[in-house]
Coordinates of N, CA and C in Angstrom, one line a residue:
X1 N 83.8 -157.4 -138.6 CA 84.9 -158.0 -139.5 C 85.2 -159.4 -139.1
X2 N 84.7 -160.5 -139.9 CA 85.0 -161.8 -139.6 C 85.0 -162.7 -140.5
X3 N 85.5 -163.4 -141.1 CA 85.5 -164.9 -141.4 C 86.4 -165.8 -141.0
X4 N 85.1 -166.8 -141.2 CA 86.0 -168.0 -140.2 C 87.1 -168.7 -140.9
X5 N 88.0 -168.7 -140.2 CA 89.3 -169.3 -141.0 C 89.2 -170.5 -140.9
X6 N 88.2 -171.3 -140.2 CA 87.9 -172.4 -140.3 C 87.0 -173.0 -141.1
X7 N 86.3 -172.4 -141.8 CA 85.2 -172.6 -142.6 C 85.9 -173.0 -144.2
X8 N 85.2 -174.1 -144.5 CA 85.6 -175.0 -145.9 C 85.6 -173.6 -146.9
X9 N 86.3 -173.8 -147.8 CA 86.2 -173.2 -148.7 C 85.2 -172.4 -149.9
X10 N 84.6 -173.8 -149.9 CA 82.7 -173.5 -150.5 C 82.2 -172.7 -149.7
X11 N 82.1 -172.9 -148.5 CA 81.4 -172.3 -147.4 C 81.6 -171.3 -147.8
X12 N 82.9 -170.3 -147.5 CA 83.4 -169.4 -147.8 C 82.6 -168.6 -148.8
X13 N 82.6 -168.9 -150.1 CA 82.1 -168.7 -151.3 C 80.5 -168.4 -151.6
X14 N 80.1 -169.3 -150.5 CA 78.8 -169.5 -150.3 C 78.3 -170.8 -151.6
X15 N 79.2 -171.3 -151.8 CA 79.3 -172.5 -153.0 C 79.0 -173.7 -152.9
X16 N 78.0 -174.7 -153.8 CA 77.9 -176.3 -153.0 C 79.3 -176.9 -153.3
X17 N 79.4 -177.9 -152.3 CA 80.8 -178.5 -152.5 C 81.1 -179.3 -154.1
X18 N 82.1 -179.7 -154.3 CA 81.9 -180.4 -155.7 C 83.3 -180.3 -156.4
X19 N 83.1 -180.8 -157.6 CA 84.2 -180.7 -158.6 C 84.0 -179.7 -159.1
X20 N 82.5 -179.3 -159.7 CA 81.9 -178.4 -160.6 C 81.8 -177.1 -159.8
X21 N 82.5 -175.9 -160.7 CA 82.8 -174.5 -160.0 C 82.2 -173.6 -160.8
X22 N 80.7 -172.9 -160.3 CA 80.5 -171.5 -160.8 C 81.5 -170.8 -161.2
X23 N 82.4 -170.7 -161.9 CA 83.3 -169.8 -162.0 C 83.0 -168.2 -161.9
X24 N 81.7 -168.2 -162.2 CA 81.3 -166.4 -162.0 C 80.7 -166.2 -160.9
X25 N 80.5 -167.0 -160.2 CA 79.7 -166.7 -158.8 C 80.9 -166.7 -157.7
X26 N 82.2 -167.9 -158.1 CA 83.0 -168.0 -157.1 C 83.7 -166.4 -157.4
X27 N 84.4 -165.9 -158.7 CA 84.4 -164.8 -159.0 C 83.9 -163.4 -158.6
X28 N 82.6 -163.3 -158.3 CA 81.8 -162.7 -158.2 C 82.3 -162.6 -156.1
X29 N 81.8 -163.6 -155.5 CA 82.0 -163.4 -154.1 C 83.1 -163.3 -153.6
X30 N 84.3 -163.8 -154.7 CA 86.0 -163.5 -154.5 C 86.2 -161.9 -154.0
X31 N 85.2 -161.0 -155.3 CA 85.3 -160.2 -155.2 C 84.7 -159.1 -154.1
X32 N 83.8 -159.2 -154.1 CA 82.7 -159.0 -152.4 C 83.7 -159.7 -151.5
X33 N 84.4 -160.4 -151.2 CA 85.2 -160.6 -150.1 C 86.1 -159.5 -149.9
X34 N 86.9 -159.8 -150.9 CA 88.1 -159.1 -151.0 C 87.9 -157.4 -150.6
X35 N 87.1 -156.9 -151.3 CA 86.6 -155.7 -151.0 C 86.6 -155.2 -149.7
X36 N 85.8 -156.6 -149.3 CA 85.3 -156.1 -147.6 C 86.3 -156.3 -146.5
X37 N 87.1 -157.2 -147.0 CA 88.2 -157.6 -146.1 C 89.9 -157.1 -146.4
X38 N 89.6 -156.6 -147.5 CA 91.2 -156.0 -148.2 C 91.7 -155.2 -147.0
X39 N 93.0 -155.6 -146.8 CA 94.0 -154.8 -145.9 C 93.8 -153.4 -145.8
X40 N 94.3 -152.8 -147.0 CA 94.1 -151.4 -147.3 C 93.1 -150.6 -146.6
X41 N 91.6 -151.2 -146.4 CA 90.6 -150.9 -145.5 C 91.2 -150.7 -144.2
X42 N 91.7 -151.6 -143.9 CA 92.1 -151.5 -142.1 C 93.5 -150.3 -141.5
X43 N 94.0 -150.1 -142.7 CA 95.1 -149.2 -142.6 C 95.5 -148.5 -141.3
X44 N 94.3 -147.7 -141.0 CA 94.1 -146.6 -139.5 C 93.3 -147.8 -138.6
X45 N 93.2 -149.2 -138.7 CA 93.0 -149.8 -137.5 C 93.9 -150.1 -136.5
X46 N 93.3 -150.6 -135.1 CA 94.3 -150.9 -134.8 C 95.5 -152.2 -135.1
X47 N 96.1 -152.4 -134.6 CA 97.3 -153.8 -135.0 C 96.5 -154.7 -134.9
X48 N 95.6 -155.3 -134.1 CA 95.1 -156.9 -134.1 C 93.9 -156.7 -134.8
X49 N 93.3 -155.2 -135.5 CA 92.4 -155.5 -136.8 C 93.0 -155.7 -138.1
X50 N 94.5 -154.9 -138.2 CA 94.8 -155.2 -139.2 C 95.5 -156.3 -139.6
X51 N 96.1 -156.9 -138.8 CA 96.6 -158.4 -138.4 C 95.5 -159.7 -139.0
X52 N 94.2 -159.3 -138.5 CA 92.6 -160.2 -138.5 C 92.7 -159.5 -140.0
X53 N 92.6 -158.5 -140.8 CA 92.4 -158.3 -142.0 C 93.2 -159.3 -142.7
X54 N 94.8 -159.3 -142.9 CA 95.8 -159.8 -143.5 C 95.9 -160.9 -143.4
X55 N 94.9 -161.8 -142.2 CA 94.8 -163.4 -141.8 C 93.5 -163.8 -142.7
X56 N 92.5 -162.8 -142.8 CA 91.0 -163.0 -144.0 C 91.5 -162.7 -145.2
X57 N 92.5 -161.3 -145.7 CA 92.8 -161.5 -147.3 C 93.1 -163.1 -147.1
X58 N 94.1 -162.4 -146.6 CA 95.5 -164.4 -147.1 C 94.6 -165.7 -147.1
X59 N 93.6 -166.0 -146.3 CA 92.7 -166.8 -146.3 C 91.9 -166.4 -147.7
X60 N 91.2 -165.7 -147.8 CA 89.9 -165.1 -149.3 C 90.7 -165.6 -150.3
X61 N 92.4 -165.4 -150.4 CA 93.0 -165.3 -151.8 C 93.4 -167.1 -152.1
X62 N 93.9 -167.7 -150.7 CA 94.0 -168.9 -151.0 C 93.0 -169.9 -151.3
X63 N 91.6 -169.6 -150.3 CA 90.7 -170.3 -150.9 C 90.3 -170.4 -152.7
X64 N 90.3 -168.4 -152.9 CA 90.4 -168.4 -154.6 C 90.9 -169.4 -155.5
X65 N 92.1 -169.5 -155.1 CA 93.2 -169.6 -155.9 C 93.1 -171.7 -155.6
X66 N 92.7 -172.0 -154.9 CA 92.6 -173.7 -154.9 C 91.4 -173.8 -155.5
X67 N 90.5 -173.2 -155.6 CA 88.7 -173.4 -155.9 C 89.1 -173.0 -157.7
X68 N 90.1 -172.2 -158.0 CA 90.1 -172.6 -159.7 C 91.0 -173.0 -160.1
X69 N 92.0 -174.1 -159.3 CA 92.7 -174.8 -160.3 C 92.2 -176.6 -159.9
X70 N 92.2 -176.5 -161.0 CA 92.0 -178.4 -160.9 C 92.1 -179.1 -160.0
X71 N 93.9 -178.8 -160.1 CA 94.5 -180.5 -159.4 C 94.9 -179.4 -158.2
X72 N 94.5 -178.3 -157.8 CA 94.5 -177.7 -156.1 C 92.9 -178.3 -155.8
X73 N 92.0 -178.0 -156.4 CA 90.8 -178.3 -156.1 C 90.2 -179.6 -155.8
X74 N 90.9 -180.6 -156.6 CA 91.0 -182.2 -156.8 C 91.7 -182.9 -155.4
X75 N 92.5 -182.2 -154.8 CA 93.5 -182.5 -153.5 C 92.3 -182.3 -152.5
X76 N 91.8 -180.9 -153.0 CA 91.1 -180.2 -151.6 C 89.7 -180.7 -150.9
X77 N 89.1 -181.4 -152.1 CA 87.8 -182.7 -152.4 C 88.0 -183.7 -151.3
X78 N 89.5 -184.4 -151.6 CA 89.8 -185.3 -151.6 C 90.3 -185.1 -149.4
X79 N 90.9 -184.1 -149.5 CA 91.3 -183.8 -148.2 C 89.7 -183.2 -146.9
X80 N 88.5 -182.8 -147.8 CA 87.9 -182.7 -147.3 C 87.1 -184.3 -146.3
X81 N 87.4 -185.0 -147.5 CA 86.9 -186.6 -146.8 C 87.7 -186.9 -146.0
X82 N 88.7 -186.1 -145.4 CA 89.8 -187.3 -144.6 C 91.1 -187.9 -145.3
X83 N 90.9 -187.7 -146.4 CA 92.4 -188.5 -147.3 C 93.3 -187.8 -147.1
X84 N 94.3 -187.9 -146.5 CA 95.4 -187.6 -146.3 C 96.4 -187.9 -147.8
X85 N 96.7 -186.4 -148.2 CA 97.6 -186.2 -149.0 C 99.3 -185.8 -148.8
X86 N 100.2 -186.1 -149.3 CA 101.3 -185.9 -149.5 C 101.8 -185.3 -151.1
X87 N 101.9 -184.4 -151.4 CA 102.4 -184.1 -152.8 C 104.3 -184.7 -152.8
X88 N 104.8 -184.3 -151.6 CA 106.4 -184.5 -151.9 C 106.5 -186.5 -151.7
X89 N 105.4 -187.0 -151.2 CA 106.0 -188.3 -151.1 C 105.2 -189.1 -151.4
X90 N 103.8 -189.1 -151.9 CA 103.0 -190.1 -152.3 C 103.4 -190.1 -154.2
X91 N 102.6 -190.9 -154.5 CA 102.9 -191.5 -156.2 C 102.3 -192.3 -156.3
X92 N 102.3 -192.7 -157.9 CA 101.5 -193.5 -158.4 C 102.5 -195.0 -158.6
X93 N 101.8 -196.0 -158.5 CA 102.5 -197.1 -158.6 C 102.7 -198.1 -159.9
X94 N 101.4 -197.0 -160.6 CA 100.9 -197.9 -162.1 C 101.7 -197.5 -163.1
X95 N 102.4 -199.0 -163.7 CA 103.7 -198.8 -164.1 C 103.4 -198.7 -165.5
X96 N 102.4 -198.9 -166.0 CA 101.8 -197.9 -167.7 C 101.7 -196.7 -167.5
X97 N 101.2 -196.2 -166.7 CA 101.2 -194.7 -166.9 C 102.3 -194.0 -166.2
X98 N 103.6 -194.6 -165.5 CA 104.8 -194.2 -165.4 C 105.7 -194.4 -166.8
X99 N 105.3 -195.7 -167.8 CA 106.3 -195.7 -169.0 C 105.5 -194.4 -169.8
X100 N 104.3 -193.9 -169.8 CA 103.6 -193.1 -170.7 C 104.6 -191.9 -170.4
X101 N 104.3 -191.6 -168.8 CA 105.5 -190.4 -168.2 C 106.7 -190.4 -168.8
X102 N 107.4 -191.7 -168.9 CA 108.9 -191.8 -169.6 C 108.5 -191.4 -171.1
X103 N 107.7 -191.4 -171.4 CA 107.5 -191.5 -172.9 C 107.7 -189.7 -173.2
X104 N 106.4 -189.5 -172.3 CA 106.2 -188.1 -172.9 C 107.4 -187.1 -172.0
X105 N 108.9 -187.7 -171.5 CA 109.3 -186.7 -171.2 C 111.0 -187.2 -172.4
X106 N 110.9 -187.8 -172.3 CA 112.0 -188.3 -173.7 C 111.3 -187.4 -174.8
X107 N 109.9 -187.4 -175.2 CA 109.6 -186.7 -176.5 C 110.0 -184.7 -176.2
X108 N 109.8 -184.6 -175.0 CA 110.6 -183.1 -174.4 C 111.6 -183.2 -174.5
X109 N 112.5 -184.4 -174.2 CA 113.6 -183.9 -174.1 C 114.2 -183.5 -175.2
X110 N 113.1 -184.3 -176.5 CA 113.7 -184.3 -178.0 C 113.3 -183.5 -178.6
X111 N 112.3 -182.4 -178.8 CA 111.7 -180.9 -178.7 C 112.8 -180.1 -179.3
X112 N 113.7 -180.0 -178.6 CA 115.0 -178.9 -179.3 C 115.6 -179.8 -180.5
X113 N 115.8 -180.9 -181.1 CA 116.2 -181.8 -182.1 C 115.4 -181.5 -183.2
X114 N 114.1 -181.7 -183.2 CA 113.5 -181.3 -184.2 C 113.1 -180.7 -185.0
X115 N 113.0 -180.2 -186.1 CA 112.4 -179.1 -187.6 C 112.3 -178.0 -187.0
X116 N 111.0 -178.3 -186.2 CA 110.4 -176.8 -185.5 C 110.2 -177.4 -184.4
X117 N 111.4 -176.7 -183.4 CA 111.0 -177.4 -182.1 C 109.6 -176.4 -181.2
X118 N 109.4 -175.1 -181.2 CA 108.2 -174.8 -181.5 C 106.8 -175.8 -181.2
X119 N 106.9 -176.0 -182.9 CA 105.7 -176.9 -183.5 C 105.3 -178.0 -182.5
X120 N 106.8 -178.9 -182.2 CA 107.0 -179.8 -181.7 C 106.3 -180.0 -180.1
X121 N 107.1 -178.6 -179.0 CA 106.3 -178.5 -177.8 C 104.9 -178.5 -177.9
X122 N 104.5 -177.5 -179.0 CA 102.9 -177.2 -179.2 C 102.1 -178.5 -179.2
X123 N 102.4 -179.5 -180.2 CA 102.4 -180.9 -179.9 C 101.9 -181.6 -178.8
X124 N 103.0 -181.6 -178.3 CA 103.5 -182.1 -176.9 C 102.6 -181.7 -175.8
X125 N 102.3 -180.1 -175.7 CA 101.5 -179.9 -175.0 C 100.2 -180.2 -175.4
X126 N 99.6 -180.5 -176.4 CA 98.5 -180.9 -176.8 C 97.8 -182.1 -176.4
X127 N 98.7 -183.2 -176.1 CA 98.7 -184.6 -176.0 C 99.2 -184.7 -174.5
X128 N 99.4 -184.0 -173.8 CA 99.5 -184.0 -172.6 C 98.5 -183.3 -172.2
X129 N 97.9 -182.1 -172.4 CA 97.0 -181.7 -171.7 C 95.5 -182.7 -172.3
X130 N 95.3 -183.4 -173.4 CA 94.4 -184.1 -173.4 C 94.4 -185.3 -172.3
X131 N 95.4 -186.0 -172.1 CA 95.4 -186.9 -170.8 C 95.0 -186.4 -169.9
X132 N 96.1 -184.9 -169.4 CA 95.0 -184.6 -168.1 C 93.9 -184.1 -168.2
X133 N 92.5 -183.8 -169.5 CA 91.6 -183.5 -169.0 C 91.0 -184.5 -168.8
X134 N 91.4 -186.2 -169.4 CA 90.6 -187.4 -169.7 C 90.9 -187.7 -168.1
X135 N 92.0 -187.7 -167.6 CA 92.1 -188.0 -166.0 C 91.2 -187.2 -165.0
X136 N 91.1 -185.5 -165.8 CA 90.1 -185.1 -164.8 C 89.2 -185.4 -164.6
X137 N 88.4 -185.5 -166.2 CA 86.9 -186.9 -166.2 C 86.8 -187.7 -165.1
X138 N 88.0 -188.4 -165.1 CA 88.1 -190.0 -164.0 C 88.3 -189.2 -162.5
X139 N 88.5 -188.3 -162.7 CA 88.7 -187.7 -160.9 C 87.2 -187.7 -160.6
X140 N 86.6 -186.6 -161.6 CA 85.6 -186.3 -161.2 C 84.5 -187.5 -161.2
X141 N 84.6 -187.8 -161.7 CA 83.8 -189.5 -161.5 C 83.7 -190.7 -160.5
X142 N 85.1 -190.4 -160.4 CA 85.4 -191.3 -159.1 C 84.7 -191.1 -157.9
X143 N 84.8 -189.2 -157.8 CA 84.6 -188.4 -156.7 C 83.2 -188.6 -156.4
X144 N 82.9 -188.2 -157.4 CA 81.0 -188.0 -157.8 C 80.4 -189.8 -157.0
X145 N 81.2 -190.4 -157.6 CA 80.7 -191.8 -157.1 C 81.4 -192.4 -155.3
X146 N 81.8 -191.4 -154.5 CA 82.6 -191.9 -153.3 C 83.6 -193.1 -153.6
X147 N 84.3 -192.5 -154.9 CA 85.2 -193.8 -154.8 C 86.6 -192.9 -154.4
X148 N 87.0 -192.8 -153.3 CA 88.1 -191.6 -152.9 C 89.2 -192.2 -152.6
X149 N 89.5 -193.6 -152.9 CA 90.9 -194.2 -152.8 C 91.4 -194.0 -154.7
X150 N 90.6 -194.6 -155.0 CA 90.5 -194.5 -156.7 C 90.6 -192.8 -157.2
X151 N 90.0 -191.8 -156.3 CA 90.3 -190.4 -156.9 C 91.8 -190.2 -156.2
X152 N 91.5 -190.3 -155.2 CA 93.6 -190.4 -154.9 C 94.5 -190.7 -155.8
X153 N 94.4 -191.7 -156.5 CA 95.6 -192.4 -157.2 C 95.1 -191.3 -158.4
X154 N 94.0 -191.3 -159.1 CA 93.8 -190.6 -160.2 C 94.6 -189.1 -159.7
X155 N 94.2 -188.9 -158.8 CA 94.9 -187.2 -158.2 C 96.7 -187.8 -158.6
X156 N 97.3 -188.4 -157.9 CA 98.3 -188.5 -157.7 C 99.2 -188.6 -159.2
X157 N 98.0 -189.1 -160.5 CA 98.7 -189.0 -161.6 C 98.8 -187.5 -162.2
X158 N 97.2 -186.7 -161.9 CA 97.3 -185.6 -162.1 C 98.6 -184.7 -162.0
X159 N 99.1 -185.1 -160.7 CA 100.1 -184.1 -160.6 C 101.5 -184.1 -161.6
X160 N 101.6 -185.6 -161.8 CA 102.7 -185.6 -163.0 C 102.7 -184.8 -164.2
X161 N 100.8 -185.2 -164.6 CA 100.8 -183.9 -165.2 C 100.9 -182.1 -165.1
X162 N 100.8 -182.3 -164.0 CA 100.6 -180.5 -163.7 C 102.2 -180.1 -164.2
X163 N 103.1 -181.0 -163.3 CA 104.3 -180.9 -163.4 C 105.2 -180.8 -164.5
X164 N 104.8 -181.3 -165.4 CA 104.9 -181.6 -166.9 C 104.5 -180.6 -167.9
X165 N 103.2 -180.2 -167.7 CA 102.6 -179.2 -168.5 C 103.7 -178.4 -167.8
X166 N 104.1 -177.8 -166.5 CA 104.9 -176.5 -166.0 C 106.3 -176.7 -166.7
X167 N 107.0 -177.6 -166.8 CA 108.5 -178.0 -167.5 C 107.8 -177.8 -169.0
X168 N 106.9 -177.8 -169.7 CA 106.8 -178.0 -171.1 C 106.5 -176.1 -171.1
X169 N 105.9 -176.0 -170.2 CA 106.1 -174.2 -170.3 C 107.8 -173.4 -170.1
X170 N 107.9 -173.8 -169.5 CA 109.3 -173.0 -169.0 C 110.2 -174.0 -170.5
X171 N 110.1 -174.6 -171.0 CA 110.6 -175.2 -172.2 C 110.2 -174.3 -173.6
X172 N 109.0 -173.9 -173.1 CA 108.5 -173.2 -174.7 C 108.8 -171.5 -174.3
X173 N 109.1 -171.2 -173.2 CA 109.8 -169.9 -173.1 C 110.5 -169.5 -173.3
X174 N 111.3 -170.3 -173.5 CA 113.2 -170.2 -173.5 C 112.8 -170.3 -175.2
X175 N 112.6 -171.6 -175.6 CA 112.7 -171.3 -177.2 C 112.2 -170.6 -178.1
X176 N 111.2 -169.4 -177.3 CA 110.3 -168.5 -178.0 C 111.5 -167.4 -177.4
X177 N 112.3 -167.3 -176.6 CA 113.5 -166.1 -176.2 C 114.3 -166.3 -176.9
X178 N 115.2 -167.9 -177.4 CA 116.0 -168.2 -178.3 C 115.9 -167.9 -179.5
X179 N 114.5 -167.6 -180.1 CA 114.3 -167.6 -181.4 C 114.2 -165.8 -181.7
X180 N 113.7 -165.2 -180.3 CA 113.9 -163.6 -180.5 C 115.2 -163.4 -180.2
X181 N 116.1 -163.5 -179.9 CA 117.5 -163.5 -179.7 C 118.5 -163.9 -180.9

């Protein structure tokens, strides 16, 4: 019973490194891991097997879980080369796509004002998740090309969007509760 808790995440998976994710093979070995290393197995071990079990799930589940989302995956690229990330204190400094941000969160804020505020979020989220997949383009581009200061800053916009898409969720849940209420 071993995996290295030091071993890159691809590694893990048995995956080439990249932007681009088998989704069914990472899937596929998620699951062959999990299996082999699930707690539940070690139950009647002793404490420092089942301790090493609960240190390999928690490891199998987190590598998972960064290897299929974007902008976890986009960081993890990026931290692989050495770039040192900060999520609570780095940012973007480009002041167009900070007024874009002001834009598209005054258009949320105005969501509940209009016709069908519904319609409106739907919208909203449409035109924001188009930027971030055109940013993802430019991540992956950058990346693909070793330009890793240039994917930083593109990462660093990403997250506004992650952030945004999550506030335009918890926005369209409440007014999908407001409207069954």
């Amino acid at each position: 019973m071993s995996v290295d808790l030091n071993s890159n995440f691809f590694e893990l998976f048995s995956l080439p490194a990249g932007f681009e994710i088998d989704n069914s093979a990472l899937s596929e070995s998620y699951r062959v891991l999990q299996r082999e290393f699930h707690p539940d197995r070690f139950a009647n071990a002793d404490s420092t097997s089942r301790r090493q079990a609960m240190q390999m799930s928690a490891h199998i589940n987190e590598a998972f879980e960064t290897l299929k989302n974007p902008l976890l995956l986009s960081r993890y690229l990026l931290e692989l080369q050495g770039i040192s990330m900060n999520q609570e204190t780095d940012t973007t400094s480009d002041a167009g796509f900070l007024m874009q941000q002001m834009e598209f969160r005054e258009q949320m804020d105005d969501v509940e004002n209009q016709p069908d505020p519904l319609e409106a979020a739907d919208q909203l989220r449409d035109a924001v998740q188009s930027e971030n997949a055109s940013l993802l383009q430019q991540f992956r581009s950058e990346y693909e090309q070793n330009n890793y200061d240039a994917a930083r800053q593109t990462w660093l916009k990403l997250q506004f969007y992650d952030r945004l898409l999550e506030q335009l969720s918890l926005l369209e849940a409440r007014l999908e509760d407001e409207l069954l209420n």
